[in-house]
Short mmCIF file of C-alpha atoms and ligand atoms in Angstrom, two decimals:
data_model
loop_
_atom_site.label_atom_id
_atom_site.label_comp_id
_atom_site.label_asym_id
_atom_site.label_seq_id
_atom_site.Cartn_x
_atom_site.Cartn_y
_atom_site.Cartn_z
CA MET A 6 109.52 113.21 138.88
CA VAL A 7 108.77 111.77 142.30
CA GLN A 8 108.47 108.31 142.10
CA LEU A 9 105.59 106.63 144.04
CA PRO A 10 106.49 103.07 145.64
CA MET A 11 102.56 102.68 145.41
CA LEU A 12 102.68 103.20 141.57
CA LYS A 13 105.48 100.38 141.22
CA GLY A 14 108.32 103.26 141.29
CA LEU A 15 106.50 105.65 138.49
CA SER A 16 105.59 108.89 139.08
CA ALA A 17 102.22 109.94 138.83
CA ARG A 18 102.67 111.34 135.24
CA GLU A 19 104.14 108.03 134.06
CA PHE A 20 101.43 105.99 135.39
CA LEU A 21 98.47 108.34 133.93
CA ALA A 22 100.23 108.10 130.71
CA ARG A 23 101.12 104.57 130.35
CA HIS A 24 98.40 102.49 132.58
CA TRP A 25 95.36 105.02 133.58
CA GLN A 26 92.22 103.89 131.38
CA ARG A 27 94.51 101.84 129.30
CA LYS A 28 96.29 98.98 130.84
CA ALA A 29 96.24 97.18 134.26
CA LEU A 30 98.82 97.25 136.87
CA LEU A 31 100.06 95.11 139.25
CA VAL A 32 101.96 96.27 142.58
CA ARG A 33 103.29 94.23 145.09
CA GLN A 34 103.67 96.00 148.53
CA ALA A 35 102.29 99.21 147.20
CA PHE A 36 101.21 99.87 150.71
CA PRO A 37 103.80 98.32 152.72
CA GLY A 38 102.16 96.91 156.15
CA PHE A 39 98.79 97.54 155.08
CA GLN A 40 96.61 95.08 156.86
CA GLY A 41 92.96 97.14 156.27
CA LEU A 42 91.51 99.79 158.23
CA LEU A 43 88.36 97.75 159.63
CA SER A 44 88.45 94.33 161.39
CA ALA A 45 85.49 91.97 160.18
CA ALA A 46 83.53 93.15 163.15
CA GLU A 47 83.76 96.69 162.46
CA MET A 48 82.93 96.45 158.91
CA MET A 49 79.65 94.15 159.71
CA ASP A 50 78.88 97.07 162.18
CA LEU A 51 79.28 99.19 159.20
CA ALA A 52 76.81 97.21 156.96
CA GLY A 53 74.41 97.96 159.44
CA ARG A 54 74.53 101.56 158.83
CA GLU A 55 71.43 103.17 156.70
CA GLU A 56 74.11 105.77 155.28
CA LEU A 57 76.46 103.17 153.69
CA ARG A 58 75.19 101.25 150.85
CA SER A 59 75.93 97.34 151.43
CA ARG A 60 75.35 94.27 149.79
CA LEU A 61 75.79 90.73 150.65
CA VAL A 62 76.37 88.44 147.51
CA LEU A 63 75.45 84.66 148.08
CA ARG A 64 76.62 82.07 146.11
CA GLN A 65 75.47 78.15 145.98
CA GLY A 66 76.61 76.21 142.90
CA GLU A 67 75.69 78.61 140.19
CA ARG A 68 72.98 80.08 141.87
CA TRP A 69 73.46 83.54 142.94
CA GLU A 70 71.40 86.23 145.28
CA VAL A 71 72.03 89.31 146.27
CA ARG A 72 70.64 91.09 149.55
CA HIS A 73 70.88 94.64 150.20
CA GLY A 74 71.88 96.12 153.36
CA PRO A 75 71.37 97.75 155.91
CA PHE A 76 72.13 94.35 157.89
CA ALA A 77 71.12 93.48 161.18
CA PRO A 78 74.04 91.89 163.30
CA SER A 79 71.90 88.44 163.23
CA VAL A 80 72.14 88.00 159.26
CA PHE A 81 76.07 87.62 159.93
CA ARG A 82 75.48 85.19 162.71
CA ARG A 83 73.41 83.15 160.35
CA LEU A 84 76.04 83.29 157.51
CA PRO A 85 76.98 80.00 155.76
CA LEU A 86 80.99 79.28 156.03
CA ALA A 87 81.77 79.59 152.44
CA GLY A 88 80.38 80.91 149.55
CA TRP A 89 79.23 84.62 150.41
CA THR A 90 81.02 88.16 150.03
CA LEU A 91 79.78 91.19 152.12
CA LEU A 92 80.35 94.63 150.33
CA VAL A 93 80.40 98.14 152.16
CA GLN A 94 80.45 101.15 149.80
CA ASP A 95 81.21 105.00 150.58
CA VAL A 96 83.40 103.66 153.82
CA ASN A 97 85.46 106.82 153.30
CA LEU A 98 82.46 108.95 154.42
CA LEU A 99 82.50 107.57 157.87
CA VAL A 100 86.16 106.47 158.46
CA PRO A 101 88.44 109.08 158.70
CA GLU A 102 91.60 106.30 157.85
CA ALA A 103 89.69 105.72 154.49
CA ALA A 104 89.40 109.21 153.67
CA GLN A 105 93.21 109.74 154.72
CA LEU A 106 94.04 106.24 152.35
CA LEU A 107 92.31 108.00 149.49
CA ALA A 108 94.41 111.00 149.96
CA ASN A 109 97.29 109.09 148.41
CA PHE A 110 95.17 109.32 145.08
CA ARG A 111 94.95 112.96 144.75
CA PHE A 112 97.01 112.89 141.40
CA LEU A 113 93.29 112.18 140.27
CA SER A 114 90.63 114.81 140.36
CA TYR A 115 88.34 114.49 142.90
CA ALA A 116 85.47 115.17 140.05
CA ARG A 117 86.44 111.44 139.31
CA LEU A 118 86.51 109.89 142.96
CA ASP A 119 83.80 107.78 143.75
CA ASP A 120 84.40 106.03 146.67
CA LEU A 121 86.32 103.57 148.80
CA MET A 122 84.45 100.03 149.16
CA VAL A 123 85.58 97.33 151.42
CA SER A 124 84.47 93.46 150.90
CA LEU A 125 84.90 90.66 153.06
CA ALA A 126 84.84 87.05 151.79
CA PRO A 127 85.63 83.72 153.64
CA PRO A 128 88.07 81.21 151.48
CA GLY A 129 86.44 80.40 148.26
CA GLY A 130 84.31 84.04 148.09
CA GLY A 131 84.14 86.16 145.19
CA VAL A 132 81.44 88.32 143.16
CA GLY A 133 82.20 86.09 140.27
CA PRO A 134 83.75 87.04 136.90
CA HIS A 135 82.63 90.77 135.46
CA PHE A 136 83.73 93.94 134.35
CA ASP A 137 82.97 97.56 135.61
CA SER A 138 82.96 100.58 134.19
CA TYR A 139 85.11 102.39 136.64
CA ASP A 140 88.70 102.77 136.99
CA VAL A 141 89.70 100.92 140.17
CA PHE A 142 92.51 100.00 142.54
CA LEU A 143 92.00 96.75 144.17
CA LEU A 144 94.10 97.04 147.41
CA GLN A 145 94.49 93.92 149.45
CA GLY A 146 93.95 93.95 153.30
CA PRO A 147 94.18 91.00 155.18
CA GLY A 148 94.11 87.40 153.80
CA ARG A 149 95.21 86.79 150.09
CA ARG A 150 92.89 86.99 147.01
CA ARG A 151 93.62 85.39 143.61
CA TRP A 152 92.68 87.92 140.95
CA GLN A 153 92.20 86.68 137.20
CA VAL A 154 92.16 89.01 134.43
CA SER A 155 91.25 89.34 131.00
CA ARG A 156 90.99 92.06 128.15
CA GLN A 157 88.28 90.18 126.44
CA ARG A 158 85.87 91.72 123.94
CA ASP A 159 83.17 89.49 124.98
CA ARG A 160 81.39 91.40 127.37
CA ARG A 161 77.88 89.43 127.14
CA LEU A 162 76.43 88.63 130.90
CA VAL A 163 74.79 86.01 132.16
CA GLU A 164 70.99 86.70 131.77
CA ASP A 165 68.49 86.65 134.65
CA ALA A 166 71.26 86.98 137.23
CA PRO A 167 71.09 89.16 140.16
CA ILE A 168 74.65 90.58 139.47
CA ARG A 169 76.53 91.35 136.26
CA LEU A 170 78.26 87.84 135.79
CA LEU A 171 80.05 87.29 132.54
CA ARG A 172 78.92 84.24 130.16
CA GLU A 173 82.35 83.47 128.96
CA PHE A 174 85.36 84.65 131.02
CA LYS A 175 88.53 83.74 129.56
CA PRO A 176 91.27 84.90 131.90
CA THR A 177 94.73 85.29 130.43
CA GLN A 178 96.52 86.60 133.47
CA GLU A 179 96.68 85.54 137.34
CA TRP A 180 98.00 86.81 140.33
CA VAL A 181 97.49 86.22 144.00
CA LEU A 182 97.50 89.63 146.07
CA ASP A 183 98.88 89.45 149.61
CA ALA A 184 98.39 92.17 152.07
CA GLY A 185 99.57 95.77 150.92
CA ASP A 186 99.51 94.52 147.39
CA MET A 187 97.39 96.47 144.85
CA LEU A 188 95.96 95.77 141.43
CA TYR A 189 94.79 98.65 139.08
CA LEU A 190 92.35 97.86 136.61
CA PRO A 191 90.92 100.16 134.12
CA PRO A 192 87.22 100.15 132.84
CA GLY A 193 86.02 97.46 130.92
CA TYR A 194 88.67 95.02 132.23
CA ALA A 195 86.94 91.54 132.94
CA HIS A 196 88.11 90.60 136.45
CA ASP A 197 87.31 87.55 139.10
CA GLY A 198 88.62 87.95 142.68
CA VAL A 199 88.43 84.78 144.82
CA ALA A 200 89.35 84.79 148.34
CA VAL A 201 92.35 82.50 149.17
CA ASP A 202 91.99 82.86 152.82
CA THR A 203 89.26 84.85 154.51
CA CYS A 204 90.06 88.22 153.16
CA MET A 205 89.26 91.92 152.98
CA THR A 206 89.83 93.95 149.52
CA TYR A 207 89.83 97.80 149.61
CA SER A 208 88.51 99.03 145.83
CA ILE A 209 89.27 102.73 145.31
CA GLY A 210 86.90 103.39 142.66
CA PHE A 211 86.81 106.09 140.41
CA ARG A 212 83.57 107.28 138.21
CA ALA A 213 83.51 108.59 134.57
CA PRO A 214 80.13 110.39 134.11
CA ALA A 215 78.40 108.55 131.30
CA TRP A 216 77.08 111.05 129.00
CA GLN A 217 73.35 109.72 128.73
CA GLU A 218 72.94 110.04 132.29
CA LEU A 219 74.90 113.45 132.20
CA ALA A 220 72.39 114.61 129.70
CA ALA A 221 69.47 113.68 131.75
CA ALA A 222 70.74 115.28 134.99
CA PHE A 223 71.74 118.38 132.82
CA LEU A 224 68.45 118.87 131.40
CA ALA A 225 66.53 118.16 134.84
CA ASP A 226 68.78 121.22 135.80
CA LEU A 227 68.21 123.22 132.73
CA ALA A 228 64.48 122.80 133.56
CA ASP A 229 65.07 124.84 137.10
CA GLN A 230 67.06 127.47 135.58
CA VAL A 231 65.57 128.07 131.98
CA ASP A 232 63.85 131.65 131.51
CA LEU A 233 61.52 131.76 128.53
CA PRO A 234 58.92 134.45 128.68
CA GLY A 235 55.87 134.81 126.37
CA ARG A 236 53.51 132.13 125.00
CA PHE A 237 52.01 131.02 121.93
CA GLY A 238 49.77 133.66 120.54
CA ASP A 239 47.12 132.83 117.53
CA ALA A 240 45.59 136.19 116.98
CA GLY A 241 44.05 136.60 113.37
CA VAL A 242 43.85 132.61 112.97
CA ALA A 243 42.12 130.97 110.33
CA PRO A 244 39.01 128.66 111.24
CA ARG A 245 40.47 125.26 111.89
CA THR A 246 38.43 122.89 109.77
CA GLU A 247 40.46 119.86 111.51
CA PRO A 248 40.35 120.80 115.11
CA ALA A 249 41.98 117.48 115.80
CA ARG A 250 44.95 118.56 114.02
CA LEU A 251 48.19 119.88 115.73
CA PRO A 252 48.43 123.08 114.15
CA ALA A 253 51.46 124.11 112.18
CA ASP A 254 51.66 127.31 113.33
CA LEU A 255 52.00 126.20 117.19
CA VAL A 256 54.41 123.39 116.01
CA ASP A 257 56.54 126.30 114.13
CA ASP A 258 56.56 128.65 117.20
CA ALA A 259 57.47 126.09 119.44
CA VAL A 260 60.24 125.03 117.62
CA ARG A 261 61.48 128.87 117.67
CA ALA A 262 60.73 129.23 121.01
CA LEU A 263 62.83 125.96 122.07
CA ALA A 264 65.77 126.99 119.86
CA ARG A 265 66.14 129.82 122.40
CA VAL A 266 66.92 127.64 125.18
CA ARG A 267 70.50 127.83 124.95
CA TRP A 268 73.48 127.19 127.35
CA SER A 269 77.14 128.45 127.61
CA GLY A 270 80.29 126.58 128.27
CA PRO A 271 80.52 128.07 131.77
CA GLU A 272 77.04 127.19 132.58
CA VAL A 273 77.93 123.43 131.96
CA ALA A 274 80.84 123.78 134.09
CA ARG A 275 78.76 125.18 136.61
CA PHE A 276 76.35 122.56 136.43
CA LEU A 277 79.10 119.87 136.57
CA GLY A 278 80.07 121.48 139.74
CA ARG A 279 77.02 121.30 141.22
CA HIS A 280 76.19 117.80 139.91
CA LEU A 281 79.35 116.20 140.91
CA THR A 282 79.43 117.56 144.49
CA GLU A 283 75.71 116.61 144.95
CA PRO A 284 75.72 114.45 148.17
CA LYS A 285 74.39 110.59 147.28
CA ALA A 286 71.27 109.81 148.31
CA HIS A 287 71.87 108.14 151.47
CA VAL A 288 74.37 110.80 152.59
CA PHE A 289 73.41 113.25 155.71
CA PHE A 290 75.51 115.87 157.49
CA SER A 291 75.68 115.80 161.16
CA THR A 292 75.19 119.54 162.13
CA PRO A 293 76.85 120.14 165.78
CA SER A 294 74.23 119.28 168.50
CA ARG A 295 75.64 122.09 171.15
CA PRO A 296 77.16 124.31 168.54
CA LEU A 297 79.98 126.69 169.05
CA SER A 298 79.21 130.64 169.25
CA ALA A 299 80.54 132.45 166.29
CA ALA A 300 83.28 134.18 168.32
CA ALA A 301 84.13 130.78 169.88
CA PHE A 302 84.81 128.98 166.74
CA SER A 303 86.56 131.74 165.18
CA ARG A 304 89.11 131.52 168.07
CA ARG A 305 89.30 127.65 167.81
CA ILE A 306 89.72 127.80 164.04
CA ALA A 307 92.20 130.50 164.26
CA ARG A 308 94.29 128.11 166.75
CA HIS A 309 93.68 124.80 165.26
CA GLY A 310 92.63 125.46 161.59
CA VAL A 311 89.65 123.66 160.04
CA ALA A 312 88.55 120.48 158.15
CA LEU A 313 85.91 119.49 155.79
CA ALA A 314 83.56 116.89 157.36
CA LEU A 315 84.10 113.35 155.57
CA PRO A 316 80.73 113.65 153.40
CA THR A 317 81.75 117.24 152.10
CA GLN A 318 82.26 117.34 148.64
CA MET A 319 84.19 120.46 147.19
CA LEU A 320 85.40 121.58 143.85
CA TYR A 321 85.77 124.89 142.08
CA GLY A 322 86.10 125.95 138.68
CA ALA A 323 84.50 128.58 136.02
CA GLY A 324 84.43 131.22 139.02
CA ARG A 325 82.62 129.67 141.32
CA LEU A 326 83.34 127.23 144.48
CA PHE A 327 80.85 124.01 144.44
CA VAL A 328 79.79 122.72 147.93
CA ASN A 329 77.65 119.68 148.20
CA GLY A 330 75.69 120.44 145.25
CA GLU A 331 75.39 124.49 145.99
CA GLU A 332 77.56 126.78 144.45
CA LEU A 333 78.97 130.34 145.13
CA PRO A 334 80.74 133.03 142.89
CA LEU A 335 84.76 133.00 143.97
CA ALA A 336 84.51 136.83 143.08
CA GLY A 337 85.05 138.99 146.40
CA LEU A 338 85.77 135.95 148.52
CA PRO A 339 89.14 134.88 149.48
CA GLY A 340 89.72 132.35 146.85
CA SER A 341 92.97 131.19 147.54
CA ALA A 342 92.18 130.25 151.14
CA LEU A 343 89.09 128.34 149.58
CA GLN A 344 90.87 126.59 146.88
CA ARG A 345 93.50 125.42 149.62
CA LEU A 346 90.45 123.96 151.59
CA ALA A 347 89.01 122.16 148.60
CA ASN A 348 92.28 120.56 147.51
CA ASP A 349 93.50 119.95 151.01
CA ARG A 350 90.09 119.39 152.85
CA HIS A 351 91.79 121.06 155.38
CA LEU A 352 93.04 124.57 156.33
CA SER A 353 95.65 125.47 159.09
CA GLY A 354 95.32 128.35 161.86
CA ALA A 355 97.33 130.40 159.82
CA ASP A 356 95.49 130.13 156.72
CA VAL A 357 91.71 131.41 158.39
CA THR A 358 92.31 134.99 157.83
CA GLY A 359 89.63 137.47 157.57
CA GLN A 360 86.09 137.83 158.96
CA GLN A 361 84.39 137.12 155.37
CA LEU A 362 86.04 133.54 155.66
CA ASP A 363 85.60 133.15 158.97
CA ASP A 364 81.60 133.92 158.51
CA LEU A 365 81.34 131.70 155.74
CA LEU A 366 83.24 128.49 157.38
CA TYR A 367 80.95 129.17 160.30
CA ALA A 368 77.91 128.66 158.08
CA TRP A 369 79.30 125.49 156.76
CA TYR A 370 80.19 124.34 160.27
CA ARG A 371 76.46 125.28 161.33
CA SER A 372 75.50 123.08 158.11
CA GLY A 373 77.84 120.20 159.05
CA TYR A 374 80.04 120.71 156.04
CA LEU A 375 83.29 121.05 158.48
CA LEU A 376 84.58 121.03 161.75
CA PRO A 377 86.77 122.74 163.76
CA GLU A 378 90.24 120.66 164.36
CA ALA A 379 90.92 119.81 168.23
CA ALA A 380 94.17 120.54 169.65
CA SER A 381 95.17 116.85 168.32
CA GLY A 382 94.90 117.66 164.60
CA GLN A 383 91.85 115.37 164.54
CA PRO A 384 88.34 117.02 163.70
CA GLY A 385 86.35 117.95 166.85
CA LYS A 386 82.98 118.47 167.68
C1 SIN B 418 85.41 92.15 145.78
O1 SIN B 418 86.35 93.26 146.33
O2 SIN B 418 85.29 91.27 146.04
C2 SIN B 418 84.78 92.88 144.46
C3 SIN B 418 85.87 93.93 143.70
C4 SIN B 418 85.58 94.05 142.46
O3 SIN B 418 85.68 93.09 141.86
O4 SIN B 418 85.24 94.93 141.68
CO1 CO B 419 84.89 94.37 139.94
#
């Protein structure tokens, strides 16, 4: 079993058995020498981008305020010296190094991965004691942050606060994290991180679908798929003496008809594949402004390979490949190459074989879903 320094020398299997969803884990120097991926100026720049979700949490004594981005640079020039935190989510959608950082967590399913969020705060800054419904790895960038945590059951929140704040926080453990240290917290763990110095924290978050939300999305999806021919008929009906009464035969027939709406395991799997790869509302794909011809694209990828664009989400299962909310049957396609592309987010030139694969990759290239790699190994244009 490979022992991973980023998991305190545990193997992925041991970490998953002992800590994942169960127990916090502090790892000193999980990423030795990690000094973050962004300067404060770069982060403020990202906070101005439409396609990322950013928030500014401000605190004055007991008064909290949240402002939602995108933020103009002038916002940051007017910030007070203390009492604020800037949070930028989905940084992995725009910053290649952020996506590379996430690759360290590929022992977890992409179906669970949410995003990389970065926070920036002056000394004393933080978002207050709270709990999340996500699994999170809190990786410290530059500066130090003091984390206090508790497994308390009391999850009551402060009423009318603009952010989720625990009414009573009773920390039982405390650590100061330095650059490169990482703290894993399972969902529901109460925590409070306060910047000791001006600091940046990188949160790698893993979502778990909430059944209620999933059901609502599933039923909406089902509405598009359902095929229920026929309609109610009341030939031979007796005269209605109470025309306002809901007819019992209508109710009975509707119950029978709706009971014909059924779904199978593979249909649920296909829904999950589409749903979990559906781009978030603010995401868009940049299509090539001067696209290569199909022939030039084929030559280029045969030499250097292809990489998925940062916002592309790809999963597979139930005999299908799911790409950014769309699905296609794997039967008849070069399945192993496509599965490799989904897992590694990259295919080498040697892996790109056959016209069929070329055509598919070219269509995705034109949609902005992937890019040919440049000679440097970096995605090209
Ligand atoms: C932060 O980085 O300041 C907040 C992260 C969290 O508590 O989830
Ligand atoms: Co949190």
